[in-house]
Amino acid sequence: MNGVGGLVLVLASILMVTLPRRLAILPLLLAATYMTRGQVLEIGPADFTIPRLLVVVGFLRVIARGEHLPDGLHGVDKLVLTLAAILIGMSTFHTSDAWVFRMGLVWTEVGCYFLFRIFLQDREDVQSTFMFLCVALLPLAALMVIEKVTGHNPFGGLGGVVEYSLVRDGRVRAAGPFAHPILAGTVGAMAIAMGLAVWKISRRHAWAGLFSGAGIIFAATSSGPIMTVVFIGVGLAAWRVRDRMRTVRWGILTGLIALDIVMKDPVYFLMARIDISGGSQGYYRSQLVRSSFQHLSEWWASGTDYTRHWMASGIYANDRMVDITNHFLAMGVMGGLLLMAVFIAIIVYSFRDVGRGIKQHAEASIDQQFFIWMLGALLFGFVMTFWSISLFDQSVLYFYLCLAAIQSVVRQPRAIPVALVKTSPHESPPHVRLAATRASAKTRLPGKGL
């Protein structure tokens, strides 16, 4: 870790300890976004990246202040813990040092998820975080556009990323502080979604999110992030048929089955036909899925440490593994079908909670209900992205931010309908007056003061 990384670590740690609860997560997100994986503190066999160290600081703060989950552990929280246990437990069937790598993944990703859950406790907290990130990502967009123009990565000196930008078919693909342009573009797609989510609250923050996201995606020059934005848009469009989603889901399933029957290749080869930015590796991704089925016996039980023979030609991560450009399959390779199933269950339960949250907050305003739906659309964008890339760097923290945001918003106390609040406080029972007071406080403009 060089001087820049050390300074960022110290400043972020101080801010995490001193800021109010709802703001304490922002230094972690900023440091994770702007610092590369090359900024590490090596202690024995373990590499402590800046986000990993800040998770330590975050939990020390939580213990010292007695902070906790506002509503205890629920379904998705328990599934995330189950995912962590399986990931570490399955290391027994892999290389001798697998547990070190997996402990690092669990500490960073699961640790961040629960810090997000503790620090973001309601819709106002989530909206404030989104508005801050919309603005905070503008400098990143500018630096990545500069990288696209010059071909030189401004973050190259921090290590862990390429110094000179990738070029495909004559197009420069900027990656910034991320390990790959697609991963950077995925964060850009989330910035656009965050901008749309706060549109009714602050147009300035919303435009900042739209501009920062568009700049990052333009600089990344990848089809994947563009399609992520498209799928988020599809998810938002489904708002108008939210009461008929069961019919929509069955219609989509029927359509996919019909396509699989009439297509020469399996339906997942639709990925091979998508190429928006030029030079797409859609065929490789489709063939990778086919190969995983062909070699199912090698990885279904506990995963595998050797996949290089899956692809006759293609992209290789090292001398033992092909590039697993599929997040679902990456779970399977690390922990077999069980780990993959738990990961899918986390997503399914999160979608379920979005639907239940809208029903439980039926008395809330349309804007509040739409914000919950927006989080579901964002999650849908991630799910579709997982078919084309595995989030193997700091970009995965934005996925866990999305999961935590859903839990925080849908589980916050429901507002008391105005009709239940009588004109005179003496005419209402004490518990109704107290609930009405809390509901009134919750309806104040979120994010004020940011």
Tab-separated table of C-alpha atoms in Angstrom, residues 159-421:
chain	number	residue	atom	x	y	z
A	159	GLY	CA	-1.578	-0.973	-8.943
A	160	GLY	CA	-4.008	-3.801	-9.522
A	161	VAL	CA	-5.300	-2.361	-12.821
A	162	VAL	CA	-3.902	-1.936	-16.310
A	163	GLU	CA	-1.765	1.162	-16.871
A	164	TYR	CA	-2.713	1.375	-20.539
A	165	SER	CA	-6.316	0.875	-21.526
A	166	LEU	CA	-7.627	-2.200	-23.287
A	167	VAL	CA	-8.300	-1.789	-27.020
A	168	ARG	CA	-10.730	-3.959	-28.962
A	169	ASP	CA	-11.441	-3.473	-32.656
A	170	GLY	CA	-9.773	-0.076	-32.497
A	171	ARG	CA	-11.952	1.134	-29.603
A	172	VAL	CA	-10.353	2.154	-26.306
A	173	ARG	CA	-12.133	0.594	-23.328
A	174	ALA	CA	-11.571	2.466	-20.083
A	175	ALA	CA	-11.627	0.590	-16.779
A	176	GLY	CA	-10.633	3.257	-14.261
A	177	PRO	CA	-10.035	1.761	-10.786
A	178	PHE	CA	-11.895	-1.443	-11.661
A	179	ALA	CA	-10.461	-4.742	-12.863
A	180	HIS	CA	-12.298	-4.678	-16.214
A	181	PRO	CA	-14.244	-2.161	-18.329
A	182	ILE	CA	-17.464	-4.203	-18.001
A	183	LEU	CA	-17.229	-4.025	-14.212
A	184	ALA	CA	-16.728	-0.270	-14.377
A	185	GLY	CA	-19.658	0.029	-16.777
A	186	THR	CA	-21.863	-1.965	-14.406
A	187	VAL	CA	-21.269	0.665	-11.715
A	188	GLY	CA	-22.137	3.289	-14.329
A	189	ALA	CA	-25.428	1.521	-15.003
A	190	MET	CA	-26.200	1.611	-11.291
A	191	ALA	CA	-25.448	5.347	-11.225
A	192	ILE	CA	-28.134	5.860	-13.878
A	193	ALA	CA	-30.564	3.764	-11.842
A	194	MET	CA	-29.777	5.764	-8.698
A	195	GLY	CA	-30.372	8.981	-10.616
A	196	LEU	CA	-33.777	7.743	-11.740
A	197	ALA	CA	-34.580	6.624	-8.198
A	198	VAL	CA	-34.110	10.140	-6.749
A	199	TRP	CA	-35.687	12.002	-9.701
A	200	LYS	CA	-38.737	13.102	-7.720
A	201	ILE	CA	-36.627	14.201	-4.753
A	202	SER	CA	-33.789	16.213	-6.286
A	203	ARG	CA	-33.411	16.864	-9.992
A	204	ARG	CA	-29.839	18.118	-9.521
A	205	HIS	CA	-28.734	14.877	-7.908
A	206	ALA	CA	-30.698	12.891	-10.477
A	207	TRP	CA	-29.014	14.630	-13.410
A	208	ALA	CA	-25.631	14.094	-11.722
A	209	GLY	CA	-26.359	10.366	-11.576
A	210	LEU	CA	-27.478	10.240	-15.191
A	211	PHE	CA	-24.425	12.146	-16.427
A	212	SER	CA	-21.939	10.193	-14.313
A	213	GLY	CA	-23.465	6.854	-15.358
A	214	ALA	CA	-23.571	7.794	-19.037
A	215	GLY	CA	-19.951	8.986	-18.906
A	216	ILE	CA	-18.725	5.779	-17.281
A	217	ILE	CA	-20.627	3.548	-19.710
A	218	PHE	CA	-19.432	5.583	-22.705
A	219	ALA	CA	-15.817	5.289	-21.554
A	220	ALA	CA	-16.128	1.544	-20.827
A	221	THR	CA	-17.340	0.824	-24.408
A	222	SER	CA	-18.987	-2.476	-23.493
A	223	SER	CA	-22.295	-3.964	-24.534
A	224	GLY	CA	-22.963	-5.473	-21.106
A	225	PRO	CA	-23.504	-2.225	-19.165
A	226	ILE	CA	-25.693	-0.835	-21.952
A	227	MET	CA	-27.869	-3.926	-21.752
A	228	THR	CA	-27.955	-3.561	-17.955
A	229	VAL	CA	-29.483	-0.101	-18.394
A	230	VAL	CA	-31.953	-1.547	-20.913
A	231	PHE	CA	-33.016	-4.292	-18.493
A	232	ILE	CA	-33.385	-1.778	-15.662
A	233	GLY	CA	-35.647	0.184	-18.013
A	234	VAL	CA	-37.655	-2.965	-18.725
A	235	GLY	CA	-38.024	-3.491	-14.991
A	236	LEU	CA	-39.276	0.070	-14.546
A	237	ALA	CA	-41.725	-0.310	-17.432
A	238	ALA	CA	-43.204	-3.348	-15.674
A	239	TRP	CA	-44.478	-0.963	-12.971
A	240	ARG	CA	-47.611	-0.417	-15.061
A	241	VAL	CA	-48.442	-4.120	-14.964
A	242	ARG	CA	-47.290	-4.726	-11.390
A	243	ASP	CA	-50.661	-6.237	-10.475
A	244	ARG	CA	-50.312	-8.836	-13.239
A	245	MET	CA	-46.699	-9.885	-12.741
A	246	ARG	CA	-47.619	-13.550	-12.324
A	247	THR	CA	-49.069	-13.510	-15.855
A	248	VAL	CA	-46.005	-11.624	-17.134
A	249	ARG	CA	-43.609	-14.154	-15.601
A	250	TRP	CA	-45.486	-17.110	-17.078
A	251	GLY	CA	-45.578	-15.312	-20.433
A	252	ILE	CA	-41.807	-14.799	-20.379
A	253	LEU	CA	-41.221	-18.449	-19.443
A	254	THR	CA	-43.516	-19.617	-22.235
A	255	GLY	CA	-41.720	-17.367	-24.718
A	256	LEU	CA	-38.298	-18.702	-23.706
A	257	ILE	CA	-39.484	-22.297	-24.071
A	258	ALA	CA	-40.896	-21.500	-27.505
A	259	LEU	CA	-37.622	-19.886	-28.572
A	260	ASP	CA	-35.668	-22.867	-27.307
A	261	ILE	CA	-37.833	-25.141	-29.465
A	262	VAL	CA	-37.481	-23.149	-32.686
A	263	MET	CA	-33.823	-22.068	-32.266
A	264	LYS	CA	-31.019	-24.249	-33.561
A	265	ASP	CA	-28.949	-23.551	-30.433
A	266	PRO	CA	-30.185	-23.402	-26.820
A	267	VAL	CA	-32.053	-20.238	-25.871
A	268	TYR	CA	-29.146	-18.858	-23.855
A	269	PHE	CA	-27.291	-18.422	-27.154
A	270	LEU	CA	-29.321	-15.232	-27.553
A	271	MET	CA	-26.321	-13.670	-25.771
A	272	ALA	CA	-24.226	-14.461	-28.830
A	273	ARG	CA	-26.447	-12.215	-30.963
A	274	ILE	CA	-26.085	-9.088	-28.819
A	275	ASP	CA	-23.263	-6.752	-29.854
A	276	ILE	CA	-23.940	-3.068	-29.298
A	277	SER	CA	-20.457	-1.639	-28.829
A	278	GLY	CA	-18.620	-3.952	-31.250
A	279	GLY	CA	-16.331	-6.915	-30.512
A	280	SER	CA	-18.715	-8.566	-28.042
A	281	GLN	CA	-17.778	-11.956	-26.571
A	282	GLY	CA	-21.382	-13.142	-26.508
A	283	TYR	CA	-20.607	-16.413	-28.273
A	284	TYR	CA	-17.902	-17.230	-25.705
A	285	ARG	CA	-20.353	-16.615	-22.851
A	286	SER	CA	-22.986	-18.806	-24.472
A	287	GLN	CA	-20.536	-21.606	-25.155
A	288	LEU	CA	-19.287	-21.388	-21.559
A	289	VAL	CA	-22.791	-22.127	-20.280
A	290	ARG	CA	-23.077	-25.082	-22.667
A	291	SER	CA	-19.694	-26.421	-21.528
A	292	SER	CA	-20.716	-26.129	-17.872
A	293	PHE	CA	-23.667	-28.450	-18.580
A	294	GLN	CA	-21.424	-30.857	-20.466
A	295	HIS	CA	-19.010	-31.008	-17.498
A	296	LEU	CA	-21.668	-30.912	-14.770
A	297	SER	CA	-20.317	-34.080	-13.146
A	298	GLU	CA	-17.051	-32.275	-12.403
A	299	TRP	CA	-18.463	-29.419	-10.336
A	300	TRP	CA	-22.040	-30.077	-9.164
A	301	ALA	CA	-21.092	-31.478	-5.732
A	302	SER	CA	-18.476	-29.044	-4.416
A	303	GLY	CA	-17.131	-27.018	-7.338
A	304	THR	CA	-13.843	-27.499	-9.139
A	305	ASP	CA	-10.355	-26.021	-9.424
A	306	TYR	CA	-9.834	-26.949	-13.060
A	307	THR	CA	-11.968	-25.693	-15.955
A	308	ARG	CA	-9.390	-24.926	-18.638
A	309	HIS	CA	-10.487	-27.931	-20.717
A	310	TRP	CA	-14.067	-26.627	-20.847
A	311	MET	CA	-13.272	-24.381	-23.807
A	312	ALA	CA	-11.227	-25.513	-26.811
A	313	SER	CA	-10.321	-21.902	-27.412
A	314	GLY	CA	-11.223	-18.774	-25.559
A	315	ILE	CA	-10.199	-16.555	-22.680
A	316	TYR	CA	-8.119	-18.096	-19.919
A	317	ALA	CA	-7.836	-16.682	-16.411
A	318	ASN	CA	-4.709	-18.758	-15.621
A	319	ASP	CA	-3.177	-22.130	-16.433
A	320	ARG	CA	-6.013	-23.966	-14.660
A	321	MET	CA	-9.148	-21.900	-15.221
A	322	VAL	CA	-11.018	-20.366	-18.125
A	323	ASP	CA	-12.507	-16.935	-17.612
A	324	ILE	CA	-15.826	-17.620	-15.843
A	325	THR	CA	-17.839	-14.743	-17.289
A	326	ASN	CA	-21.028	-15.716	-15.474
A	327	HIS	CA	-21.657	-14.913	-11.808
A	328	PHE	CA	-24.065	-17.804	-11.286
A	329	LEU	CA	-21.578	-20.256	-12.751
A	330	ALA	CA	-18.794	-18.702	-10.664
A	331	MET	CA	-20.805	-19.649	-7.570
A	332	GLY	CA	-21.093	-23.194	-8.896
A	333	VAL	CA	-17.375	-23.453	-9.611
A	334	MET	CA	-16.572	-22.333	-6.060
A	335	GLY	CA	-19.177	-24.356	-4.197
A	336	GLY	CA	-21.211	-26.586	-6.471
A	337	LEU	CA	-24.945	-26.542	-7.051
A	338	LEU	CA	-25.634	-25.928	-3.350
A	339	LEU	CA	-23.784	-22.610	-3.285
A	340	MET	CA	-25.367	-21.613	-6.594
A	341	ALA	CA	-28.836	-22.481	-5.256
A	342	VAL	CA	-28.364	-20.370	-2.116
A	343	PHE	CA	-27.152	-17.431	-4.187
A	344	ILE	CA	-30.195	-17.715	-6.451
A	345	ALA	CA	-32.413	-17.984	-3.364
A	346	ILE	CA	-31.023	-14.668	-2.091
A	347	ILE	CA	-32.129	-13.030	-5.327
A	348	VAL	CA	-35.532	-14.749	-5.362
A	349	TYR	CA	-36.267	-13.780	-1.753
A	350	SER	CA	-35.206	-10.195	-2.490
A	351	PHE	CA	-37.657	-10.006	-5.391
A	352	ARG	CA	-40.312	-11.496	-3.139
A	353	ASP	CA	-39.617	-8.843	-0.518
A	354	VAL	CA	-39.995	-6.088	-3.123
A	355	GLY	CA	-43.481	-7.365	-3.974
A	356	ARG	CA	-44.455	-7.791	-0.343
A	357	GLY	CA	-43.019	-4.392	0.525
A	358	ILE	CA	-45.245	-2.650	-2.006
A	359	LYS	CA	-48.315	-4.445	-0.635
A	360	GLN	CA	-47.387	-3.675	2.968
A	361	HIS	CA	-46.871	0.007	2.120
A	362	ALA	CA	-50.080	0.226	0.103
A	363	GLU	CA	-51.176	3.225	2.174
A	364	ALA	CA	-47.962	5.112	1.359
A	365	SER	CA	-47.653	7.513	-1.563
A	366	ILE	CA	-47.149	6.260	-5.115
A	367	ASP	CA	-43.670	7.812	-5.101
A	368	GLN	CA	-42.684	5.709	-2.079
A	369	GLN	CA	-44.050	2.542	-3.645
A	370	PHE	CA	-42.299	3.305	-6.917
A	371	PHE	CA	-38.980	3.708	-5.078
A	372	ILE	CA	-39.346	0.165	-3.759
A	373	TRP	CA	-40.121	-1.020	-7.293
A	374	MET	CA	-37.073	0.887	-8.532
A	375	LEU	CA	-34.859	-1.165	-6.218
A	376	GLY	CA	-36.377	-4.308	-7.708
A	377	ALA	CA	-35.651	-3.038	-11.223
A	378	LEU	CA	-32.062	-2.377	-10.189
A	379	LEU	CA	-31.770	-5.920	-8.861
A	380	PHE	CA	-33.204	-7.204	-12.165
A	381	GLY	CA	-30.440	-5.322	-13.974
A	382	PHE	CA	-27.833	-7.078	-11.833
A	383	VAL	CA	-29.418	-10.493	-12.458
A	384	MET	CA	-29.231	-10.042	-16.216
A	385	THR	CA	-25.663	-8.733	-15.914
A	386	PHE	CA	-24.659	-11.899	-14.058
A	387	TRP	CA	-25.165	-13.855	-17.280
A	388	SER	CA	-22.313	-11.962	-18.954
A	389	ILE	CA	-19.817	-11.146	-16.198
A	390	SER	CA	-18.767	-12.224	-12.734
A	391	LEU	CA	-18.333	-9.301	-10.341
A	392	PHE	CA	-14.915	-10.232	-9.011
A	393	ASP	CA	-13.713	-6.811	-7.854
A	394	GLN	CA	-15.076	-3.947	-5.736
A	395	SER	CA	-18.058	-3.529	-8.064
A	396	VAL	CA	-19.741	-6.442	-6.250
A	397	LEU	CA	-20.273	-4.134	-3.253
A	398	TYR	CA	-22.893	-2.250	-5.267
A	399	PHE	CA	-24.827	-5.493	-5.641
A	400	TYR	CA	-24.807	-6.001	-1.883
A	401	LEU	CA	-25.797	-2.355	-1.447
A	402	CYS	CA	-28.837	-3.087	-3.612
A	403	LEU	CA	-29.744	-6.164	-1.530
A	404	ALA	CA	-29.357	-4.267	1.749
A	405	ALA	CA	-31.312	-1.277	0.433
A	406	ILE	CA	-34.254	-3.529	-0.414
A	407	GLN	CA	-34.298	-5.012	3.087
A	408	SER	CA	-33.958	-1.620	4.759
A	409	VAL	CA	-36.767	-0.014	2.761
A	410	VAL	CA	-39.356	-2.777	2.772
A	411	ARG	CA	-38.908	-3.520	6.483
A	412	GLN	CA	-39.144	0.023	7.808
A	413	PRO	CA	-42.279	0.750	9.866
A	414	ARG	CA	-45.370	1.411	7.790
A	415	ALA	CA	-46.858	4.885	7.777
A	416	ILE	CA	-50.095	5.419	9.686
A	417	PRO	CA	-52.916	6.464	7.320
A	418	VAL	CA	-53.975	10.059	7.838
A	419	ALA	CA	-57.574	8.918	8.353
A	420	LEU	CA	-56.565	7.262	11.630
A	421	VAL	CA	-55.203	10.485	13.074
